[in-house]
XYZ file of C-alpha atoms in Angstrom:
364
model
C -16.836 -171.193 -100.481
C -15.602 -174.263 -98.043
C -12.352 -175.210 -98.764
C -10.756 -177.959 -101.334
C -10.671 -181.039 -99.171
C -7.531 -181.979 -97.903
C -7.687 -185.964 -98.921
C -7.984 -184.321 -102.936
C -4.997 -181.970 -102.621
C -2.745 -184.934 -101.113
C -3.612 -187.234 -104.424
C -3.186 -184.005 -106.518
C 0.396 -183.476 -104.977
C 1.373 -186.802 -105.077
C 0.295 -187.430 -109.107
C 2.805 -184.309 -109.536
C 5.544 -186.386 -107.756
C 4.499 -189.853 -109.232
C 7.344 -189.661 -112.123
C 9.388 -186.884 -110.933
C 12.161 -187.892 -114.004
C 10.355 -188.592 -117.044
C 9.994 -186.592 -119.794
C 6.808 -185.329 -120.777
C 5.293 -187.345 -124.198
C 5.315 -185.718 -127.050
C 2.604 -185.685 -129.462
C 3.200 -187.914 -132.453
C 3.069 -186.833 -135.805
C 4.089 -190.071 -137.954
C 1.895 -192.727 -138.932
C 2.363 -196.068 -138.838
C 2.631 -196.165 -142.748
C 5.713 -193.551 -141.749
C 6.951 -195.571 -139.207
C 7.465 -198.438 -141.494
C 8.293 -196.804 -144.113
C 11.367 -195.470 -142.351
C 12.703 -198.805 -140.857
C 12.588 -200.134 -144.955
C 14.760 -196.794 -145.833
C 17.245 -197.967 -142.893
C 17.137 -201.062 -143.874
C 18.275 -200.303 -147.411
C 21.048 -198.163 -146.232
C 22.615 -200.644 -144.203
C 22.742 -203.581 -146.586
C 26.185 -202.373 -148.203
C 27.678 -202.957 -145.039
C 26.611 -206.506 -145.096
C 28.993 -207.115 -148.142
C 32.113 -205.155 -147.196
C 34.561 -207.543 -145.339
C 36.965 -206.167 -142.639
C 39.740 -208.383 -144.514
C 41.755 -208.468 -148.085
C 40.853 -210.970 -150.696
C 42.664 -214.638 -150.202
C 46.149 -214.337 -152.584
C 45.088 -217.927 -154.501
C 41.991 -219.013 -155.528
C 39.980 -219.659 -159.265
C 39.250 -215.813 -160.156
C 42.263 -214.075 -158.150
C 45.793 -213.665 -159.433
C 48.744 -212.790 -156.611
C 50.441 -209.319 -157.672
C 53.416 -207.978 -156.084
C 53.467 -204.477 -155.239
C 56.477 -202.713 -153.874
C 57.372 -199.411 -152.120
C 60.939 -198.092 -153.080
C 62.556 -196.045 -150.044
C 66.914 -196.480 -150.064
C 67.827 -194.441 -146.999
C 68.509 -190.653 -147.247
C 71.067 -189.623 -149.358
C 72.719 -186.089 -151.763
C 70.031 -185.592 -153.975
C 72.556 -185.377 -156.724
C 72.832 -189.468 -156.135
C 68.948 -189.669 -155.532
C 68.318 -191.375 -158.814
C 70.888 -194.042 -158.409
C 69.727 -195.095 -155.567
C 66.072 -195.533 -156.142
C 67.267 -197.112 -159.224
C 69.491 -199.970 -157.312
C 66.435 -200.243 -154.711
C 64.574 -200.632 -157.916
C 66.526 -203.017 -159.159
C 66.541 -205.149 -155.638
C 63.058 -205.496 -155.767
C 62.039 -205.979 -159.361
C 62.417 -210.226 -158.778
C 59.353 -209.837 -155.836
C 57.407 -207.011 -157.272
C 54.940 -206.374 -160.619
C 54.577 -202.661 -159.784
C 57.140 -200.549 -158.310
C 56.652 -196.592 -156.838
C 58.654 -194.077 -155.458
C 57.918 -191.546 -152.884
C 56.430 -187.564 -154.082
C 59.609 -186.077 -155.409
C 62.026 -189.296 -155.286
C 63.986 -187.678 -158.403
C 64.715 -183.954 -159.975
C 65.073 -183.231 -163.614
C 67.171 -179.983 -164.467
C 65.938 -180.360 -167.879
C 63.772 -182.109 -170.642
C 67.381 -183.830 -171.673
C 67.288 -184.872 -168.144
C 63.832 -186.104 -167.869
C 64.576 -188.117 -171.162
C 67.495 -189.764 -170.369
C 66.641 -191.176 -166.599
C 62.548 -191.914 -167.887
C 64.558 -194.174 -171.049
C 66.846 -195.619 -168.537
C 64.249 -196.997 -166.026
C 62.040 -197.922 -169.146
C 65.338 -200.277 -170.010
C 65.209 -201.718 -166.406
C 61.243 -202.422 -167.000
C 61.764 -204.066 -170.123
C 64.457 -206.373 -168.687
C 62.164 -207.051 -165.497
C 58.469 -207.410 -167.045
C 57.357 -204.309 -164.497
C 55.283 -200.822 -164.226
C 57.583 -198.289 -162.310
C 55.713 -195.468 -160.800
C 58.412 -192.367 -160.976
C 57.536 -189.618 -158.440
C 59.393 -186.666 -159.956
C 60.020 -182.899 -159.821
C 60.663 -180.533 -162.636
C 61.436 -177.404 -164.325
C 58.046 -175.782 -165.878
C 58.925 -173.819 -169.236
C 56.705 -170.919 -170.660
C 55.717 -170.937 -174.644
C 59.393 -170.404 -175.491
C 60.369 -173.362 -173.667
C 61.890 -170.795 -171.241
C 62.418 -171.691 -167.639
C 59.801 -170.067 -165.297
C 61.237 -170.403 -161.965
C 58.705 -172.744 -160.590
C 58.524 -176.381 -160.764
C 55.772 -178.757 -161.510
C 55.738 -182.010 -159.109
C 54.185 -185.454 -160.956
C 54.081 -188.823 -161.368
C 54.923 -191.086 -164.550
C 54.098 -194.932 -165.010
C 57.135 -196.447 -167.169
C 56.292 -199.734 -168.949
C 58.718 -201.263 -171.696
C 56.735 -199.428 -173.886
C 57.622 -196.047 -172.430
C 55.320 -193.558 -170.346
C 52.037 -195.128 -170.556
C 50.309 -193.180 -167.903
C 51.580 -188.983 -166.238
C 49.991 -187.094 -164.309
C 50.420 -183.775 -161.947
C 49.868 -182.576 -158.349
C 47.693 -180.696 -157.856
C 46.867 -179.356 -154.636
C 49.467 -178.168 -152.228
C 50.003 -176.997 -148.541
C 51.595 -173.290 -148.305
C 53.464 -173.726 -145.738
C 54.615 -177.137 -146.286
C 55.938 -176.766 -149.742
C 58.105 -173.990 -150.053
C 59.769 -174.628 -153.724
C 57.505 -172.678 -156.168
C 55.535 -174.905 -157.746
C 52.224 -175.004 -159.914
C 49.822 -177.216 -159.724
C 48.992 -179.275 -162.683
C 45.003 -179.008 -164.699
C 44.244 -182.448 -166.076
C 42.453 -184.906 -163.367
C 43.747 -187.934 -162.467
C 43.102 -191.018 -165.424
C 43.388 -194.918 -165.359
C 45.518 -197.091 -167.831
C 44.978 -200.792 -168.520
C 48.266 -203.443 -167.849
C 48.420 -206.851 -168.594
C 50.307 -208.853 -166.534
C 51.543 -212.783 -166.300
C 53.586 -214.612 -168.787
C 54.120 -213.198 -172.073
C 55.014 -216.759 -174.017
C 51.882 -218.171 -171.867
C 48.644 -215.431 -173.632
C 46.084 -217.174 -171.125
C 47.668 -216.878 -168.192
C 48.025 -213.174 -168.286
C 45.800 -210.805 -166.785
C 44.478 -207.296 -167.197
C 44.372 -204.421 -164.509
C 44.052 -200.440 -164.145
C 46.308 -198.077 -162.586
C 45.532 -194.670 -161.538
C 47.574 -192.144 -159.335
C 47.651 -189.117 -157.050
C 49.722 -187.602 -154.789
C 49.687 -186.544 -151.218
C 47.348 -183.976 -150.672
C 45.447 -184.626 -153.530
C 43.407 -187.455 -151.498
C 41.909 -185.261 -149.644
C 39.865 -183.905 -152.343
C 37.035 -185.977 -154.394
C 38.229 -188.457 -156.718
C 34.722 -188.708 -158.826
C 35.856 -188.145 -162.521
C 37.409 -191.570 -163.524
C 35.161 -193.984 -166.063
C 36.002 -196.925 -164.546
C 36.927 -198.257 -161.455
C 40.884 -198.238 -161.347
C 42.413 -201.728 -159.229
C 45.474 -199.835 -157.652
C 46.101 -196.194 -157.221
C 49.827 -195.198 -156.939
C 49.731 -192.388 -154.196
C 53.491 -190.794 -153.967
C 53.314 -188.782 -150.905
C 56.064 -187.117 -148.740
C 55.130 -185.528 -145.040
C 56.847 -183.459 -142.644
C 55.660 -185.271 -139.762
C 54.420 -188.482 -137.829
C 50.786 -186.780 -136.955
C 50.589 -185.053 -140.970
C 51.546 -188.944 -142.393
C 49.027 -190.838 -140.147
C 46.311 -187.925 -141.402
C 47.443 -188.498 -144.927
C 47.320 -192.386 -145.342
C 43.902 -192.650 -143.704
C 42.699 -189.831 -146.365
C 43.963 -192.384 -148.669
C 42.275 -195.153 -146.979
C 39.212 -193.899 -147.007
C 39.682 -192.607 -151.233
C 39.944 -196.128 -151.800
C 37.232 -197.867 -149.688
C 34.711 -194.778 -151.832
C 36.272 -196.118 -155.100
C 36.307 -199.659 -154.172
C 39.771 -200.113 -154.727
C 43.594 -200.100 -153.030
C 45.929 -197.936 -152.884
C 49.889 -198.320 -152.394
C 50.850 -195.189 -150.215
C 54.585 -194.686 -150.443
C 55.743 -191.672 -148.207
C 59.553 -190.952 -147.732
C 59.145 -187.969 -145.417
C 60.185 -188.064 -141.758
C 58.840 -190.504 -139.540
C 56.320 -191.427 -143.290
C 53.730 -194.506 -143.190
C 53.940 -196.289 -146.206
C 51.559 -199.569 -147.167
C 48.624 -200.859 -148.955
C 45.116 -199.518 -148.078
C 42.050 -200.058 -148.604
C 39.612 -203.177 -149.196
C 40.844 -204.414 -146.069
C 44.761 -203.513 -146.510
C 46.039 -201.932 -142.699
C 49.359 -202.569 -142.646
C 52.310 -200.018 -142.577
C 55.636 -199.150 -141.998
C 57.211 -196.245 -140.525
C 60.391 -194.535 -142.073
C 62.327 -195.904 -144.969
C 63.384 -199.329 -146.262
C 62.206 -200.881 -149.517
C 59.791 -203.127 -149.184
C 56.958 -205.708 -151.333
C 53.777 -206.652 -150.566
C 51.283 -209.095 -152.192
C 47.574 -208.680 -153.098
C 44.934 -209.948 -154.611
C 43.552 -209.398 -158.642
C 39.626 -210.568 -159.448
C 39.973 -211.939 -162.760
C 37.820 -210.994 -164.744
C 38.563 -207.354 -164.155
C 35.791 -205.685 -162.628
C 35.487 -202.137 -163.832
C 32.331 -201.348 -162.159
C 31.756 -198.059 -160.331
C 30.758 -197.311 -156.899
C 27.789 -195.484 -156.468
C 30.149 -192.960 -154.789
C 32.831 -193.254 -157.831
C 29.600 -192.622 -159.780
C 27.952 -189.781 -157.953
C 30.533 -188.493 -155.619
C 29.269 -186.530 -152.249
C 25.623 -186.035 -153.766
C 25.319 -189.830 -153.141
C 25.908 -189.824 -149.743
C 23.575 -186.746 -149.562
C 20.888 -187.990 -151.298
C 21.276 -191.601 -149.042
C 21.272 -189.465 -145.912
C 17.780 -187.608 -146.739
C 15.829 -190.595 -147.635
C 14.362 -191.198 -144.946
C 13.580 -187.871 -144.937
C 11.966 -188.267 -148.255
C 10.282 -191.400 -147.736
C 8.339 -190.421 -144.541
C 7.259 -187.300 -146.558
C 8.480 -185.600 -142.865
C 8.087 -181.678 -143.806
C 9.930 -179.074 -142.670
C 7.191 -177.447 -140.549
C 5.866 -180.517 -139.295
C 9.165 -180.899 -138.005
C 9.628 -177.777 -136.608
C 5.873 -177.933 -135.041
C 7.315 -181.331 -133.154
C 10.338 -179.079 -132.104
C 8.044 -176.502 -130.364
C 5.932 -178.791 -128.513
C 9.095 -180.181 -127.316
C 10.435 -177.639 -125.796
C 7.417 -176.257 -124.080
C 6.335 -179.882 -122.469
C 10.200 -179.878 -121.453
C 9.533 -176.102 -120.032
C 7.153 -177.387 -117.939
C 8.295 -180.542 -116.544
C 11.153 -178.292 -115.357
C 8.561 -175.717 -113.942
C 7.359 -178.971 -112.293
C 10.453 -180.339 -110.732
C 10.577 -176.725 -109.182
C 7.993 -176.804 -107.473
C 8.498 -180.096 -105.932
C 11.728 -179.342 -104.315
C 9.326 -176.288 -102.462
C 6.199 -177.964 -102.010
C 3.477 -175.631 -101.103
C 1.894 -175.288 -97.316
C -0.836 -177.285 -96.191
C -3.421 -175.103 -94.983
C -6.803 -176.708 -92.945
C -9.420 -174.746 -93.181
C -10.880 -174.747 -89.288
């Protein structure tokens, strides 16, 4: 047989170099139908962002009240004078501030006399200044026979002129970090509902919720709470700059989940302390007491977030619906994966033989 003429091998070779870089097209397997289908599921997804604003709430305005918060850290001192001087700092502040906190572990109790005596003396100093005083403490655990174990529990109580109104426990801990014994405490964090404002003026006050963990427990879901708490006291104390700046944006993100703020209050070298959350960024480094101011909504909204309602199977759940709605199988999928790779095979097997084009023989 004669051979191929040469004018249909050129136009052969050159439809082989005609788009040397593209990619070879891979068959479709989604309908229209799919198609829209999945811009409507992305469409969905995205509208919460439309309603989250990169900024706080204004301080003044018809259903917003102005709260004080404030951050209580006196510089370093013997930790037999510890409680004095978060008390003075308290004490400083309490004019500026309706909600005081100290850092994880401001104050040590030797004993339940001891735990008594300071909790009733800052209650005094809360009934005098109309405030909530978040006390970050240490103490001894006792056994049964109220027996000292040798470990100590770390927590938090909020003091009111009525007493403890709200105590809770860490839970979670670093090894190496904290090297006192300590065991972690079993009851999840809770809210508790304050009224603040005026007492002799009843409609001017207003309600809010506290909640609180501390340090390390951020880092762990915070799904278990019945309503949606307006401030959560975290107490936190880190070893360095990099471990604080880790910690506070744990908190951060905690409270943009929840929907809330949180007053981060860490006394531990080089610590970032400040409110987060809802559009809260600033913070300090290292100690010196300070007070910020934030905004309320009145009425209280107690709401839920879907994640504060759902936890990480929410964002699971949002993440596969577009799988779900464009009924995309498994095999289908992997079906459009091996046709893939096998048109990419060959447009490689194609570039290959372009860089060594093949002779041109004339038949004579």
């Amino acid at each position: 047989m004669g051979a191929r003429p040469q004018d249909d091998r050129d136009h052969e070779f050159e439809e082989e170099q005609s788009s040397p870089l593209s990619l070879p097209r891979v068959p479709t397997i989604w309908s229209q139908d799919h198609v829209n289908l999945l811009i409507i599921a992305l469409l969905v997804l995205a509208i919460p962002s439309a309603f989250v604003s990169p900024l706080p709430t204004a301080l003044h305005g018809e259903d917003v009240r102005d709260v004080g918060v404030a951050c209580v850290l006196p510089p370093p001192s013997n930790d037999s004078f510890a409680f004095t001087s978060f008390k003075r700092e308290t004490r400083t502040v309490a004019g500026q501030a309706h909600i005081v906190l100290w850092p994880e572990g401001a104050v040590g109790f030797d004993s339940a006399e001891d735990r008594r005596d300071k909790l009733e003396e800052m209650r005094l100093d809360a009934n005098v200044s109309g405030i909530y005083i978040g006390i970050s403490f240490t103490e001894p655990e006792l056994d049964s026979n109220r027996s000292y174990t040798g470990k100590r529990r770390n927590g938090i109580a909020i003091v009111s002129s009525d007493g403890v109104i709200l105590e809770y426990y860490k839970r979670n801990f670093i090894p190496s970090i904290d090297s006192i014994p300590q065991v972690g405490g079993q009851a999840p964090p809770s809210t508790v509902l304050i009224q603040l404002g005026t007492v002799s003026k009843p409609r001017s006050r207003w309600n809010m919720t506290l909640s609180t963990m501390i340090g390390p427990d951020f880092a762990h879901p915070f799904t278990n709470l019945d309503t949606r708490p307006t401030l959560i006291l975290g107490p936190a104390r880190t070893w360095q700059l990099h471990a604080g700046r880790v910690m506070i944006e744990m908190a951060r993100r905690r409270a943009d989940e929840l929907g809330t703020t949180v007053l981060w209050c860490d006394d531990g070298e080089a610590g970032l302390s400040g409110l987060v959350g809802q559009g809260h960024s600033g913070v300090q480094v290292g100690y010196g007491s300070w007070v910020k101011r934030m905004s309320v909504e009145v009425p209280l909204n107690e709401a839920r977030t879907p994640y504060g309602c759902m936890g990480e199977w929410g964002g699971f759940l949002a993440a596969c619906l577009p799988i779900f709605v464009t009924k995309f199988s498994l095999a289908r999928f992997l079906d459009c994966i091996d046709v893939t790779m096998a048109r990419i095979r060959n447009w490689f097997n194609r570039r290959r033989r372009n860089r060594n084009p093949r002779p041109n023989f004339v038949d004579i």
